[in-house]
Tab-separated table of C-alpha atoms in Angstrom:
chain	number	residue	atom	x	y	z
A	12	UNK	CA	35.283	-45.088	36.920
A	13	UNK	CA	34.538	-48.007	39.120
A	14	UNK	CA	31.173	-49.623	39.099
A	15	UNK	CA	30.052	-49.531	42.744
A	16	UNK	CA	26.943	-51.671	42.184
A	17	UNK	CA	28.106	-55.335	42.027
A	18	UNK	CA	24.817	-56.522	40.499
A	19	UNK	CA	25.160	-54.199	37.499
A	20	UNK	CA	27.517	-55.605	34.885
A	21	UNK	CA	27.105	-52.740	32.392
A	22	UNK	CA	29.857	-50.286	31.704
A	23	UNK	CA	30.164	-46.972	33.569
A	24	UNK	CA	29.272	-45.069	30.430
A	25	UNK	CA	25.859	-46.711	30.275
A	26	UNK	CA	25.054	-45.913	33.911
A	27	UNK	CA	25.573	-42.180	33.591
A	28	UNK	CA	22.396	-40.154	33.200
A	29	UNK	CA	22.112	-37.836	30.222
A	30	UNK	CA	22.772	-34.181	31.023
A	31	UNK	CA	19.780	-32.252	32.311
A	32	UNK	CA	18.644	-29.469	30.006
A	33	UNK	CA	16.937	-27.356	32.688
A	34	UNK	CA	19.429	-24.509	32.283
A	35	UNK	CA	18.319	-23.963	28.701
A	36	UNK	CA	14.752	-23.262	29.862
A	37	UNK	CA	15.933	-20.512	32.226
A	38	UNK	CA	17.773	-18.754	29.444
A	39	UNK	CA	14.801	-18.842	27.081
A	40	UNK	CA	12.949	-15.589	26.782
A	41	UNK	CA	9.230	-15.945	27.385
A	42	UNK	CA	7.121	-14.190	24.780
A	43	UNK	CA	3.436	-14.426	25.642
A	44	UNK	CA	2.080	-12.261	28.431
A	45	UNK	CA	0.381	-15.208	30.149
A	46	UNK	CA	3.685	-17.136	30.300
A	47	UNK	CA	5.474	-14.052	31.630
A	48	UNK	CA	2.835	-13.542	34.331
A	49	UNK	CA	3.088	-17.190	35.356
A	50	UNK	CA	6.855	-16.913	35.618
A	51	UNK	CA	6.736	-13.608	37.513
A	52	UNK	CA	4.132	-14.939	39.994
A	53	UNK	CA	6.768	-17.350	41.213
A	54	UNK	CA	9.996	-15.387	40.816
A	55	UNK	CA	9.470	-11.614	40.962
A	56	UNK	CA	8.870	-9.859	44.288
A	57	UNK	CA	7.560	-6.688	42.620
A	58	UNK	CA	4.892	-8.655	40.734
A	59	UNK	CA	3.990	-10.589	43.891
A	60	UNK	CA	3.546	-7.412	45.943
A	61	UNK	CA	1.474	-5.817	43.178
A	62	UNK	CA	-0.741	-8.873	43.060
A	63	UNK	CA	-1.142	-8.765	46.853
A	64	UNK	CA	-2.121	-5.089	46.766
A	65	UNK	CA	-4.597	-5.804	43.973
A	66	UNK	CA	-6.133	-8.705	45.900
A	67	UNK	CA	-6.472	-6.583	49.043
A	68	UNK	CA	-8.119	-3.888	46.940
A	69	UNK	CA	-10.590	-6.431	45.581
A	70	UNK	CA	-11.405	-7.511	49.127
A	71	UNK	CA	-11.985	-3.927	50.210
A	72	UNK	CA	-14.248	-3.251	47.232
A	73	UNK	CA	-16.319	-6.359	47.941
A	74	UNK	CA	-16.366	-5.810	51.716
A	75	UNK	CA	-17.169	-2.106	51.440
A	76	UNK	CA	-19.928	-2.765	48.933
A	77	UNK	CA	-21.403	-5.502	51.111
A	78	UNK	CA	-21.303	-3.259	54.183
A	79	UNK	CA	-22.932	-0.454	52.244
A	80	UNK	CA	-25.733	-2.709	50.969
A	81	UNK	CA	-26.370	-4.506	54.267
A	82	UNK	CA	-26.429	-1.325	56.337
A	83	UNK	CA	-28.466	0.456	53.682
A	84	UNK	CA	-31.062	-2.318	53.656
A	85	UNK	CA	-31.185	-2.436	57.457
A	86	UNK	CA	-31.732	1.327	57.533
A	87	UNK	CA	-34.608	0.976	55.086
A	88	UNK	CA	-36.179	-1.788	57.184
A	89	UNK	CA	-35.823	0.302	60.354
A	90	UNK	CA	-37.459	3.244	58.630
A	91	UNK	CA	-40.466	1.097	57.660
A	92	UNK	CA	-40.846	-0.253	61.206
A	93	UNK	CA	-40.581	3.167	62.814
A	94	UNK	CA	-43.329	4.668	60.663
A	95	UNK	CA	-45.693	1.814	61.465
A	96	UNK	CA	-45.142	1.862	65.213
A	97	UNK	CA	-46.578	4.545	67.425
A	98	UNK	CA	-43.312	5.258	69.223
A	99	UNK	CA	-40.661	7.798	68.286
A	100	UNK	CA	-38.745	7.181	65.072
A	101	UNK	CA	-35.414	5.456	65.614
A	102	UNK	CA	-32.530	7.071	63.822
A	103	UNK	CA	-30.003	4.771	62.305
A	104	UNK	CA	-26.331	5.600	62.023
A	105	UNK	CA	-24.861	6.548	58.696
A	106	UNK	CA	-21.322	5.747	59.872
A	107	UNK	CA	-21.268	2.198	58.380
A	108	UNK	CA	-22.500	3.616	55.077
A	109	UNK	CA	-19.668	6.139	55.020
A	110	UNK	CA	-17.132	3.467	56.049
A	111	UNK	CA	-18.386	1.212	53.242
A	112	UNK	CA	-17.996	3.981	50.683
A	113	UNK	CA	-14.508	4.832	51.949
A	114	UNK	CA	-13.495	1.148	51.866
A	115	UNK	CA	-14.750	0.820	48.283
A	116	UNK	CA	-12.874	3.964	47.220
A	117	UNK	CA	-9.665	2.834	48.929
A	118	UNK	CA	-10.043	-0.627	47.419
A	119	UNK	CA	-10.437	0.875	43.966
A	120	UNK	CA	-7.241	2.868	44.388
A	121	UNK	CA	-5.365	-0.196	45.650
A	122	UNK	CA	-6.710	-2.315	42.777
A	123	UNK	CA	-5.500	0.233	40.222
A	124	UNK	CA	-2.095	0.638	41.933
A	125	UNK	CA	-1.565	-3.142	42.164
A	126	UNK	CA	-2.493	-3.608	38.500
A	127	UNK	CA	-0.076	-0.886	37.477
A	128	UNK	CA	2.698	-2.484	39.520
A	129	UNK	CA	2.069	-5.860	37.879
A	130	UNK	CA	2.047	-4.283	34.395
A	131	UNK	CA	5.347	-2.531	35.163
A	132	UNK	CA	6.916	-5.831	36.247
A	133	UNK	CA	5.790	-7.466	32.983
A	134	UNK	CA	7.162	-4.535	30.933
A	135	UNK	CA	10.470	-4.674	32.807
A	136	UNK	CA	10.766	-8.372	32.018
A	137	UNK	CA	9.938	-7.804	28.360
A	138	UNK	CA	12.455	-4.965	28.067
A	139	UNK	CA	15.238	-6.608	30.082
A	140	UNK	CA	17.265	-7.421	26.964
A	141	UNK	CA	16.885	-3.887	25.635
A	142	UNK	CA	18.818	-2.564	28.646
A	143	UNK	CA	21.717	-4.905	27.893
A	144	UNK	CA	22.191	-3.196	24.557
A	145	UNK	CA	24.663	-0.421	25.262
A	146	UNK	CA	26.564	0.489	22.123
A	147	UNK	CA	29.809	2.405	22.321
A	148	UNK	CA	30.289	5.402	20.064
A	149	UNK	CA	33.763	6.428	18.919
A	150	UNK	CA	35.085	9.140	16.646
A	151	UNK	CA	37.716	7.849	14.226
A	152	UNK	CA	40.401	9.748	12.448
A	153	UNK	CA	42.286	7.703	9.873
A	154	UNK	CA	43.564	7.915	6.317
A	155	UNK	CA	40.014	7.981	4.956
A	156	UNK	CA	39.010	11.002	7.029
A	157	UNK	CA	36.927	11.528	10.154
A	158	UNK	CA	34.101	9.163	10.936
A	159	UNK	CA	32.006	7.669	13.660
A	160	UNK	CA	32.141	4.041	14.857
A	161	UNK	CA	29.491	2.249	16.855
A	162	UNK	CA	30.438	-0.999	18.621
A	163	UNK	CA	27.872	-3.415	19.976
């Protein structure tokens, strides 16, 4: 090897960088659930979509609950004003209350479905090596008799 840097008088062996050991990290099997989740957040599309569904479900639960409370409180305040005034009682709509309840129910379902999808992705990662194990079974007939052989 030629030394292309004229200012460096060291040998070519000294200028070479040591080999990078990043490939060993990829082959390591992660064991703790928190490490697996961190890895899957970046690399697994099934885990990412489950997390997205779970986050949307959380938003629907919070938004539906807030709508239910705000509209419920405004209905209570309207009821107090209408009884004090001499005019006809104003009826408030129950549609936002129903929409809030439906949003909370839908959000709960999405939260459960997203959590299940994330748990399945973690289980698939943990059991990935178990699928690689496919032993072959053979029936043998030799001088010792009949037997069964299992190859790994």
